[in-house]
Every structure is written in structure tokens, then in C-alpha cells.
Amino acid sequence: MVSQPQNIAAGQLQLIEPEMARVPGGYFLMGSEGFYRHESPMHRVWVDEFEMGKYTVTNREYECFLKATGHEPPPFFNDERFNRPNQPVVGVSWYDAIAYCRWLSRETGRNYHLPTEAEWERAARGGLEGKLYAWGDEPPQERRDYNRRWLADRPEEVGLYEPNLYGLYNIGDNVHEWCSDWFGADYYQVSPERNPQGPVTGLRRASRGGSWRHQVKVSRCAARSSLDPGFRYSDYGFRCMRALPGRE
């Protein structure tokens, strides 16, 4: 169930802390072979244990941030196709997502971030090594919920379908999710083995997961996308991650 608003600082501020799922640390095989060059080579990566939002940030959660800060609302916030409380917030740029994470961190005293590409892929795989999708190898077109999840004209409310084995919902469908990294097509050639953070600079920020608008195009766990960090598209949202105490 999606969280309800909580009173913070003796009732002075309403905000919603995301429900988090624990993602165990360890090695996994990142990337793929036989699809796109920027997904290869498949390589062994270690990520430290962390927590990931069970859901992408919703309109209800994001509205708390807007009211508290006066931040500019997304361009689709008053569009009835996109503004139900439990739909994922869309039309947020990478900068908007960063601003939200910083605000949430400041108000709660916890350290929220966007996940790196490595953290996102580790979380999406849910411990299913070598599988194409968060649920296994079954093509999306053969799933019974295909029409609702990939052929809709808007994002669905979060949490309507089964989560992956780490308890994460809609990871691979519904909306593209911003990551913290700069995107580098050749980054896997030089990526460090432990906790890779992406290139030090770039022109586009990385994103992961499929969306209602792109159907199954990038729903695979290893599929990579990127976008100008200032763009605000109707199929782009985000979810937060949180490092465990002592690893921030």
C-alpha cells in the first residue's frame, strides 16, 4: 500500500516518506550481450547494500514537495491523464528529481538520492541472475497484463501488479526512471568493479526502465536510456534510494 502523509516536525510540515525495500549488497552481472553496443560488455559489478523505493514517486508525494518549497510544478500536473494521486509523477526533469531528493533528505534527516545505473539494475534484477526482465525471461507480450501495462495512453497507478523478488513495483514498466549518472555509451569498457558512479561528466543523464509510451522497448533489466537532464517528458519519473547508515 502506498504511504499516507506523515506529520513531520510537530505537525509543521506534511510529507510522505517513501516505503523502502532492502536490496542486498553483492556481485551481479551487469549489462548484456547481443542487444546494443552500449549495454556491453557484460561485466561483474559489486554494489553495497542499500534501500530502494518500492514505488516510483507519486503525485501525492511530489505535491508535498511543491507546497513546501514553491518549486515549479511539472507541465502535466493539471492534466487529468497524469494527475491522479497514486500515479507516478511525470514531466519531472533530472534537476527536479534531484531537488526533491535533497528536500526529502533535509526534512527527514535521512540521505535520499537517485540510484546509480548499477544500483538500479541490481534492484531491478531482484536476484534473478542472467534473466532479461525483472520477472524472468517471459516476453512482456506474453504476460496476461500486457495490454494494461504496455499499451495504455497514460501511466497506471503504482503498485497494481506483483513486485519483483526484492519487493519493487513497476520496475521496468510504467515510466522511465532517472538515474544519478551521466550517460556514457562506452562507460562499461572502463567501469570500476565496485559501486560504479558513471562518467564524471557528460551531456545526457542516464535513465532506466520502460514506459507506458515506449511499450516494451527498454523494459529489459540491462536496457539503457538517456536524456538531456533539463527535459520534462510525460513518461519520465523517478524513485529514490537510500544508503544504509554508515555507508552514506
PDB file of C-alpha atoms in Angstrom:
ATOM      1  CA  MET A   1       0.000   0.000   0.000  1.00  0.00           C
ATOM      2  CA  VAL A   2       1.263   3.473  -0.866  1.00  0.00           C
ATOM      3  CA  SER A   3       2.132   5.584   2.177  1.00  0.00           C
ATOM      4  CA  GLN A   4      -0.077   8.327   3.521  1.00  0.00           C
ATOM      5  CA  PRO A   5       1.176  11.776   4.620  1.00  0.00           C
ATOM      6  CA  GLN A   6       3.064  11.879   7.890  1.00  0.00           C
ATOM      7  CA  ASN A   7       3.369  14.854  10.217  1.00  0.00           C
ATOM      8  CA  ILE A   8       6.996  15.934  10.472  1.00  0.00           C
ATOM      9  CA  ALA A   9       8.443  18.494  12.917  1.00  0.00           C
ATOM     10  CA  ALA A  10       5.470  18.609  15.283  1.00  0.00           C
ATOM     11  CA  GLY A  11       2.910  18.986  12.539  1.00  0.00           C
ATOM     12  CA  GLN A  12       4.555  21.932  10.830  1.00  0.00           C
ATOM     13  CA  LEU A  13       5.010  20.084   7.559  1.00  0.00           C
ATOM     14  CA  GLN A  14       3.188  17.313   5.758  1.00  0.00           C
ATOM     15  CA  LEU A  15       5.351  14.974   3.735  1.00  0.00           C
ATOM     16  CA  ILE A  16       5.332  11.363   2.724  1.00  0.00           C
ATOM     17  CA  GLU A  17       8.391   9.240   3.252  1.00  0.00           C
ATOM     18  CA  PRO A  18       8.704   6.522   0.622  1.00  0.00           C
ATOM     19  CA  GLU A  19       8.261   2.895   1.570  1.00  0.00           C
ATOM     20  CA  MET A  20      11.638   1.273   1.098  1.00  0.00           C
ATOM     21  CA  ALA A  21      12.786  -2.236   0.188  1.00  0.00           C
ATOM     22  CA  ARG A  22      16.162  -3.653   1.171  1.00  0.00           C
ATOM     23  CA  VAL A  23      18.462  -4.539  -1.732  1.00  0.00           C
ATOM     24  CA  PRO A  24      21.297  -6.822  -0.597  1.00  0.00           C
ATOM     25  CA  GLY A  25      24.847  -5.962  -1.452  1.00  0.00           C
ATOM     26  CA  GLY A  26      26.959  -8.234  -3.569  1.00  0.00           C
ATOM     27  CA  TYR A  27      28.185  -9.045  -7.042  1.00  0.00           C
ATOM     28  CA  PHE A  28      25.964  -9.358 -10.091  1.00  0.00           C
ATOM     29  CA  LEU A  29      26.406  -9.446 -13.859  1.00  0.00           C
ATOM     30  CA  MET A  30      25.599  -6.024 -15.285  1.00  0.00           C
ATOM     31  CA  GLY A  31      24.824  -5.355 -18.927  1.00  0.00           C
ATOM     32  CA  SER A  32      24.005  -7.700 -21.785  1.00  0.00           C
ATOM     33  CA  GLU A  33      25.414  -9.209 -24.937  1.00  0.00           C
ATOM     34  CA  GLY A  34      23.665  -9.398 -28.280  1.00  0.00           C
ATOM     35  CA  PHE A  35      21.435  -6.339 -27.969  1.00  0.00           C
ATOM     36  CA  TYR A  36      23.042  -2.880 -28.120  1.00  0.00           C
ATOM     37  CA  ARG A  37      26.705  -1.932 -28.016  1.00  0.00           C
ATOM     38  CA  HIS A  38      26.221   0.463 -25.104  1.00  0.00           C
ATOM     39  CA  GLU A  39      24.953  -2.454 -22.973  1.00  0.00           C
ATOM     40  CA  SER A  40      28.173  -4.417 -23.392  1.00  0.00           C
ATOM     41  CA  PRO A  41      30.377  -5.899 -22.297  1.00  0.00           C
ATOM     42  CA  MET A  42      28.504  -7.824 -19.646  1.00  0.00           C
ATOM     43  CA  HIS A  43      30.651  -7.351 -16.579  1.00  0.00           C
ATOM     44  CA  ARG A  44      30.833  -8.233 -12.897  1.00  0.00           C
ATOM     45  CA  VAL A  45      29.879  -5.406 -10.535  1.00  0.00           C
ATOM     46  CA  TRP A  46      29.650  -5.082  -6.768  1.00  0.00           C
ATOM     47  CA  VAL A  47      27.193  -2.715  -5.114  1.00  0.00           C
ATOM     48  CA  ASP A  48      26.875  -2.119  -1.383  1.00  0.00           C
ATOM     49  CA  GLU A  49      23.598  -2.924   0.333  1.00  0.00           C
ATOM     50  CA  PHE A  50      21.033  -0.125   0.078  1.00  0.00           C
ATOM     51  CA  GLU A  51      17.328   0.622   0.216  1.00  0.00           C
ATOM     52  CA  MET A  52      15.191   1.432  -2.812  1.00  0.00           C
ATOM     53  CA  GLY A  53      11.747   2.991  -3.001  1.00  0.00           C
ATOM     54  CA  LYS A  54       9.138   0.286  -3.513  1.00  0.00           C
ATOM     55  CA  TYR A  55       7.308   2.640  -5.855  1.00  0.00           C
ATOM     56  CA  THR A  56       8.199   5.495  -8.141  1.00  0.00           C
ATOM     57  CA  VAL A  57       7.462   8.855  -6.507  1.00  0.00           C
ATOM     58  CA  THR A  58       3.757   9.615  -6.845  1.00  0.00           C
ATOM     59  CA  ASN A  59       1.847  12.812  -7.495  1.00  0.00           C
ATOM     60  CA  ARG A  60       0.666  12.773  -3.878  1.00  0.00           C
ATOM     61  CA  GLU A  61       4.250  12.634  -2.612  1.00  0.00           C
ATOM     62  CA  TYR A  62       5.510  15.224  -5.061  1.00  0.00           C
ATOM     63  CA  GLU A  63       2.717  17.648  -4.225  1.00  0.00           C
ATOM     64  CA  CYS A  64       4.003  17.801  -0.627  1.00  0.00           C
ATOM     65  CA  PHE A  65       7.346  18.960  -2.019  1.00  0.00           C
ATOM     66  CA  LEU A  66       5.705  21.573  -4.258  1.00  0.00           C
ATOM     67  CA  LYS A  67       3.653  23.026  -1.409  1.00  0.00           C
ATOM     68  CA  ALA A  68       6.615  23.109   0.965  1.00  0.00           C
ATOM     69  CA  THR A  69       9.094  24.699  -1.431  1.00  0.00           C
ATOM     70  CA  GLY A  70       7.175  26.574  -4.122  1.00  0.00           C
ATOM     71  CA  HIS A  71       9.072  24.561  -6.730  1.00  0.00           C
ATOM     72  CA  GLU A  72       7.721  24.834 -10.269  1.00  0.00           C
ATOM     73  CA  PRO A  73       5.136  22.077 -10.888  1.00  0.00           C
ATOM     74  CA  PRO A  74       5.521  19.636 -13.773  1.00  0.00           C
ATOM     75  CA  PRO A  75       3.846  20.654 -17.044  1.00  0.00           C
ATOM     76  CA  PHE A  76       1.377  17.747 -16.789  1.00  0.00           C
ATOM     77  CA  PHE A  77       0.329  18.287 -13.180  1.00  0.00           C
ATOM     78  CA  ASN A  78      -3.129  19.589 -14.123  1.00  0.00           C
ATOM     79  CA  ASP A  79      -3.695  17.114 -16.959  1.00  0.00           C
ATOM     80  CA  GLU A  80      -6.321  14.543 -15.942  1.00  0.00           C
ATOM     81  CA  ARG A  81      -4.418  11.788 -17.764  1.00  0.00           C
ATOM     82  CA  PHE A  82      -1.462  12.231 -15.429  1.00  0.00           C
ATOM     83  CA  ASN A  83      -2.581  13.777 -12.122  1.00  0.00           C
ATOM     84  CA  ARG A  84      -4.274  11.062 -10.078  1.00  0.00           C
ATOM     85  CA  PRO A  85      -2.711  10.972  -6.594  1.00  0.00           C
ATOM     86  CA  ASN A  86      -1.234   7.473  -6.918  1.00  0.00           C
ATOM     87  CA  GLN A  87       0.023   7.799 -10.452  1.00  0.00           C
ATOM     88  CA  PRO A  88       3.782   8.317 -10.743  1.00  0.00           C
ATOM     89  CA  VAL A  89       4.689  11.960 -11.059  1.00  0.00           C
ATOM     90  CA  VAL A  90       5.819  12.623 -14.641  1.00  0.00           C
ATOM     91  CA  GLY A  91       7.177  15.601 -16.508  1.00  0.00           C
ATOM     92  CA  VAL A  92       9.993  15.960 -13.987  1.00  0.00           C
ATOM     93  CA  SER A  93      13.489  16.786 -15.172  1.00  0.00           C
ATOM     94  CA  TRP A  94      16.611  15.265 -13.662  1.00  0.00           C
ATOM     95  CA  TYR A  95      17.114  18.556 -11.816  1.00  0.00           C
ATOM     96  CA  ASP A  96      13.575  18.374 -10.402  1.00  0.00           C
ATOM     97  CA  ALA A  97      14.214  14.844  -9.150  1.00  0.00           C
ATOM     98  CA  ILE A  98      17.468  15.918  -7.501  1.00  0.00           C
ATOM     99  CA  ALA A  99      15.712  18.867  -5.844  1.00  0.00           C
ATOM    100  CA  TYR A 100      13.062  16.525  -4.454  1.00  0.00           C
ATOM    101  CA  CYS A 101      15.645  14.113  -3.023  1.00  0.00           C
ATOM    102  CA  ARG A 102      17.556  16.960  -1.388  1.00  0.00           C
ATOM    103  CA  TRP A 103      14.379  18.388   0.140  1.00  0.00           C
ATOM    104  CA  LEU A 104      13.291  14.989   1.458  1.00  0.00           C
ATOM    105  CA  SER A 105      16.761  14.412   2.916  1.00  0.00           C
ATOM    106  CA  ARG A 106      16.784  17.797   4.612  1.00  0.00           C
ATOM    107  CA  GLU A 107      13.330  17.383   6.147  1.00  0.00           C
ATOM    108  CA  THR A 108      13.778  13.804   7.362  1.00  0.00           C
ATOM    109  CA  GLY A 109      17.453  13.741   8.285  1.00  0.00           C
ATOM    110  CA  ARG A 110      17.937  10.744   6.003  1.00  0.00           C
ATOM    111  CA  ASN A 111      20.068  10.639   2.887  1.00  0.00           C
ATOM    112  CA  TYR A 112      17.905  10.141  -0.205  1.00  0.00           C
ATOM    113  CA  HIS A 113      19.391  10.040  -3.713  1.00  0.00           C
ATOM    114  CA  LEU A 114      18.657   8.917  -7.208  1.00  0.00           C
ATOM    115  CA  PRO A 115      20.109   5.440  -7.762  1.00  0.00           C
ATOM    116  CA  THR A 116      23.122   4.881  -9.948  1.00  0.00           C
ATOM    117  CA  GLU A 117      22.657   2.749 -13.043  1.00  0.00           C
ATOM    118  CA  ALA A 118      24.372  -0.118 -11.223  1.00  0.00           C
ATOM    119  CA  GLU A 119      22.104   0.202  -8.186  1.00  0.00           C
ATOM    120  CA  TRP A 120      19.016   0.392 -10.379  1.00  0.00           C
ATOM    121  CA  GLU A 121      19.969  -2.714 -12.371  1.00  0.00           C
ATOM    122  CA  ARG A 122      20.892  -4.649  -9.230  1.00  0.00           C
ATOM    123  CA  ALA A 123      17.496  -3.744  -7.738  1.00  0.00           C
ATOM    124  CA  ALA A 124      15.560  -4.483 -10.931  1.00  0.00           C
ATOM    125  CA  ARG A 125      17.056  -7.954 -11.317  1.00  0.00           C
ATOM    126  CA  GLY A 126      15.779  -8.924  -7.883  1.00  0.00           C
ATOM    127  CA  GLY A 127      18.414 -11.623  -7.569  1.00  0.00           C
ATOM    128  CA  LEU A 128      17.419 -13.287 -10.864  1.00  0.00           C
ATOM    129  CA  GLU A 129      20.862 -13.534 -12.420  1.00  0.00           C
ATOM    130  CA  GLY A 130      21.003 -13.709 -16.193  1.00  0.00           C
ATOM    131  CA  LYS A 131      17.301 -13.031 -16.774  1.00  0.00           C
ATOM    132  CA  LEU A 132      16.069 -10.474 -19.291  1.00  0.00           C
ATOM    133  CA  TYR A 133      13.300  -8.877 -17.227  1.00  0.00           C
ATOM    134  CA  ALA A 134      12.503  -8.188 -13.590  1.00  0.00           C
ATOM    135  CA  TRP A 135      10.130 -11.181 -13.604  1.00  0.00           C
ATOM    136  CA  GLY A 136      12.288 -13.592 -15.647  1.00  0.00           C
ATOM    137  CA  ASP A 137      12.563 -14.338 -19.369  1.00  0.00           C
ATOM    138  CA  GLU A 138       8.872 -14.357 -20.321  1.00  0.00           C
ATOM    139  CA  PRO A 139       8.348 -11.683 -23.017  1.00  0.00           C
ATOM    140  CA  PRO A 140       6.049  -8.834 -21.933  1.00  0.00           C
ATOM    141  CA  GLN A 141       3.756  -9.588 -24.894  1.00  0.00           C
ATOM    142  CA  GLU A 142       3.004 -12.995 -23.378  1.00  0.00           C
ATOM    143  CA  ARG A 143       2.059 -11.685 -19.957  1.00  0.00           C
ATOM    144  CA  ARG A 144      -1.637 -11.537 -19.128  1.00  0.00           C
ATOM    145  CA  ASP A 145      -1.420  -7.885 -18.066  1.00  0.00           C
ATOM    146  CA  TYR A 146       0.371  -6.785 -21.251  1.00  0.00           C
ATOM    147  CA  ASN A 147      -2.448  -4.619 -22.648  1.00  0.00           C
ATOM    148  CA  ARG A 148      -2.830  -2.637 -19.430  1.00  0.00           C
ATOM    149  CA  ARG A 149       0.868  -2.203 -18.664  1.00  0.00           C
ATOM    150  CA  TRP A 150       2.339  -1.518 -22.091  1.00  0.00           C
ATOM    151  CA  LEU A 151      -0.489  -0.402 -24.399  1.00  0.00           C
ATOM    152  CA  ALA A 152      -2.096   2.308 -22.267  1.00  0.00           C
ATOM    153  CA  ASP A 153      -2.362   6.013 -23.122  1.00  0.00           C
ATOM    154  CA  ARG A 154      -1.174   7.103 -19.668  1.00  0.00           C
ATOM    155  CA  PRO A 155       0.805   5.749 -16.702  1.00  0.00           C
ATOM    156  CA  GLU A 156      -1.047   3.439 -14.349  1.00  0.00           C
ATOM    157  CA  GLU A 157      -1.283   3.950 -10.610  1.00  0.00           C
ATOM    158  CA  VAL A 158       1.691   2.450  -8.811  1.00  0.00           C
ATOM    159  CA  GLY A 159       1.595  -0.937  -7.114  1.00  0.00           C
ATOM    160  CA  LEU A 160      -1.168  -2.584  -9.151  1.00  0.00           C
ATOM    161  CA  TYR A 161       0.878  -5.631 -10.150  1.00  0.00           C
ATOM    162  CA  GLU A 162       3.149  -8.069  -8.378  1.00  0.00           C
ATOM    163  CA  PRO A 163       6.551  -6.721  -7.296  1.00  0.00           C
ATOM    164  CA  ASN A 164       9.848  -8.321  -8.181  1.00  0.00           C
ATOM    165  CA  LEU A 165      11.649 -10.562  -5.702  1.00  0.00           C
ATOM    166  CA  TYR A 166      13.096  -7.561  -3.836  1.00  0.00           C
ATOM    167  CA  GLY A 167       9.624  -6.056  -3.369  1.00  0.00           C
ATOM    168  CA  LEU A 168       9.887  -3.337  -6.032  1.00  0.00           C
ATOM    169  CA  TYR A 169       6.833  -2.427  -8.091  1.00  0.00           C
ATOM    170  CA  ASN A 170       6.723  -1.337 -11.747  1.00  0.00           C
ATOM    171  CA  ILE A 171      10.478  -1.576 -12.117  1.00  0.00           C
ATOM    172  CA  GLY A 172      10.788  -1.962 -15.857  1.00  0.00           C
ATOM    173  CA  ASP A 173       7.440  -0.549 -16.949  1.00  0.00           C
ATOM    174  CA  ASN A 174       5.089   2.426 -16.456  1.00  0.00           C
ATOM    175  CA  VAL A 175       7.653   5.278 -16.530  1.00  0.00           C
ATOM    176  CA  HIS A 176      11.321   5.728 -17.372  1.00  0.00           C
ATOM    177  CA  GLU A 177      13.292   6.377 -14.177  1.00  0.00           C
ATOM    178  CA  TRP A 178      16.091   8.920 -13.834  1.00  0.00           C
ATOM    179  CA  CYS A 179      19.437   7.695 -12.508  1.00  0.00           C
ATOM    180  CA  SER A 180      22.153   9.809 -10.942  1.00  0.00           C
ATOM    181  CA  ASP A 181      24.846   9.014 -13.538  1.00  0.00           C
ATOM    182  CA  TRP A 182      25.942  10.867 -16.594  1.00  0.00           C
ATOM    183  CA  PHE A 183      25.373   8.575 -19.571  1.00  0.00           C
ATOM    184  CA  GLY A 184      28.419   7.181 -21.342  1.00  0.00           C
ATOM    185  CA  ALA A 185      27.932   4.785 -24.252  1.00  0.00           C
ATOM    186  CA  ASP A 186      31.400   3.299 -23.689  1.00  0.00           C
ATOM    187  CA  TYR A 187      31.419   3.518 -19.893  1.00  0.00           C
ATOM    188  CA  TYR A 188      31.209  -0.252 -19.426  1.00  0.00           C
ATOM    189  CA  GLN A 189      34.634  -0.531 -21.044  1.00  0.00           C
ATOM    190  CA  VAL A 190      36.219   1.330 -18.120  1.00  0.00           C
ATOM    191  CA  SER A 191      33.701   0.964 -15.291  1.00  0.00           C
ATOM    192  CA  PRO A 192      35.193   0.114 -11.885  1.00  0.00           C
ATOM    193  CA  GLU A 193      34.131  -3.161 -10.330  1.00  0.00           C
ATOM    194  CA  ARG A 194      32.828  -1.710  -7.050  1.00  0.00           C
ATOM    195  CA  ASN A 195      29.989   0.819  -6.791  1.00  0.00           C
ATOM    196  CA  PRO A 196      30.391   2.463 -10.220  1.00  0.00           C
ATOM    197  CA  GLN A 197      29.108   6.045 -10.306  1.00  0.00           C
ATOM    198  CA  GLY A 198      29.144   6.684 -14.055  1.00  0.00           C
ATOM    199  CA  PRO A 199      31.295   9.114 -16.061  1.00  0.00           C
ATOM    200  CA  VAL A 200      32.497  12.302 -14.364  1.00  0.00           C
ATOM    201  CA  THR A 201      30.813  14.489 -16.979  1.00  0.00           C
ATOM    202  CA  GLY A 202      28.539  14.249 -19.985  1.00  0.00           C
ATOM    203  CA  LEU A 203      25.658  15.774 -21.920  1.00  0.00           C
ATOM    204  CA  ARG A 204      22.810  13.438 -21.001  1.00  0.00           C
ATOM    205  CA  ARG A 205      21.759  11.725 -17.782  1.00  0.00           C
ATOM    206  CA  ALA A 206      21.063   8.019 -17.643  1.00  0.00           C
ATOM    207  CA  SER A 207      17.592   6.581 -17.225  1.00  0.00           C
ATOM    208  CA  ARG A 208      16.311   3.047 -16.836  1.00  0.00           C
ATOM    209  CA  GLY A 209      13.141   1.044 -17.322  1.00  0.00           C
ATOM    210  CA  GLY A 210      10.350   1.012 -19.872  1.00  0.00           C
ATOM    211  CA  SER A 211       7.331   3.277 -20.000  1.00  0.00           C
ATOM    212  CA  TRP A 212       3.683   3.415 -20.991  1.00  0.00           C
ATOM    213  CA  ARG A 213       4.672   5.400 -24.111  1.00  0.00           C
ATOM    214  CA  HIS A 214       7.534   3.216 -25.335  1.00  0.00           C
ATOM    215  CA  GLN A 215       5.815  -0.114 -24.706  1.00  0.00           C
ATOM    216  CA  VAL A 216       8.409  -2.868 -24.233  1.00  0.00           C
ATOM    217  CA  LYS A 217      11.288  -1.090 -25.962  1.00  0.00           C
ATOM    218  CA  VAL A 218      13.526  -0.677 -22.914  1.00  0.00           C
ATOM    219  CA  SER A 219      11.852  -2.908 -20.316  1.00  0.00           C
ATOM    220  CA  ARG A 220      14.801  -5.301 -20.047  1.00  0.00           C
ATOM    221  CA  CYS A 221      16.850  -5.007 -16.857  1.00  0.00           C
ATOM    222  CA  ALA A 222      20.013  -4.216 -18.831  1.00  0.00           C
ATOM    223  CA  ALA A 223      18.423  -1.728 -21.248  1.00  0.00           C
ATOM    224  CA  ARG A 224      19.894   1.775 -21.010  1.00  0.00           C
ATOM    225  CA  SER A 225      18.399   5.125 -21.993  1.00  0.00           C
ATOM    226  CA  SER A 226      19.480   8.734 -21.617  1.00  0.00           C
ATOM    227  CA  LEU A 227      18.037  12.220 -21.892  1.00  0.00           C
ATOM    228  CA  ASP A 228      19.023  15.857 -21.549  1.00  0.00           C
ATOM    229  CA  PRO A 229      18.726  16.481 -17.777  1.00  0.00           C
ATOM    230  CA  GLY A 230      16.535  19.536 -18.324  1.00  0.00           C
ATOM    231  CA  PHE A 231      13.864  17.798 -20.405  1.00  0.00           C
ATOM    232  CA  ARG A 232      10.444  17.070 -18.874  1.00  0.00           C
ATOM    233  CA  TYR A 233       8.615  14.258 -20.659  1.00  0.00           C
ATOM    234  CA  SER A 234       5.256  12.680 -19.866  1.00  0.00           C
ATOM    235  CA  ASP A 235       6.794   9.232 -19.419  1.00  0.00           C
ATOM    236  CA  TYR A 236       9.716  10.217 -17.178  1.00  0.00           C
ATOM    237  CA  GLY A 237       9.604   9.864 -13.391  1.00  0.00           C
ATOM    238  CA  PHE A 238      11.932   8.628 -10.655  1.00  0.00           C
ATOM    239  CA  ARG A 239      12.261   6.610  -7.479  1.00  0.00           C
ATOM    240  CA  CYS A 240      14.502   7.309  -4.506  1.00  0.00           C
ATOM    241  CA  MET A 241      17.223   5.189  -2.979  1.00  0.00           C
ATOM    242  CA  ARG A 242      18.762   5.477   0.461  1.00  0.00           C
ATOM    243  CA  ALA A 243      22.168   4.318   1.600  1.00  0.00           C
ATOM    244  CA  LEU A 244      22.276   2.377   4.842  1.00  0.00           C
ATOM    245  CA  PRO A 245      23.662   4.160   7.921  1.00  0.00           C
ATOM    246  CA  GLY A 246      27.441   4.257   7.843  1.00  0.00           C
ATOM    247  CA  ARG A 247      27.570   3.911   4.051  1.00  0.00           C
ATOM    248  CA  GLU A 248      26.303   7.342   3.058  1.00  0.00           C
TER     249      GLU A 248
END
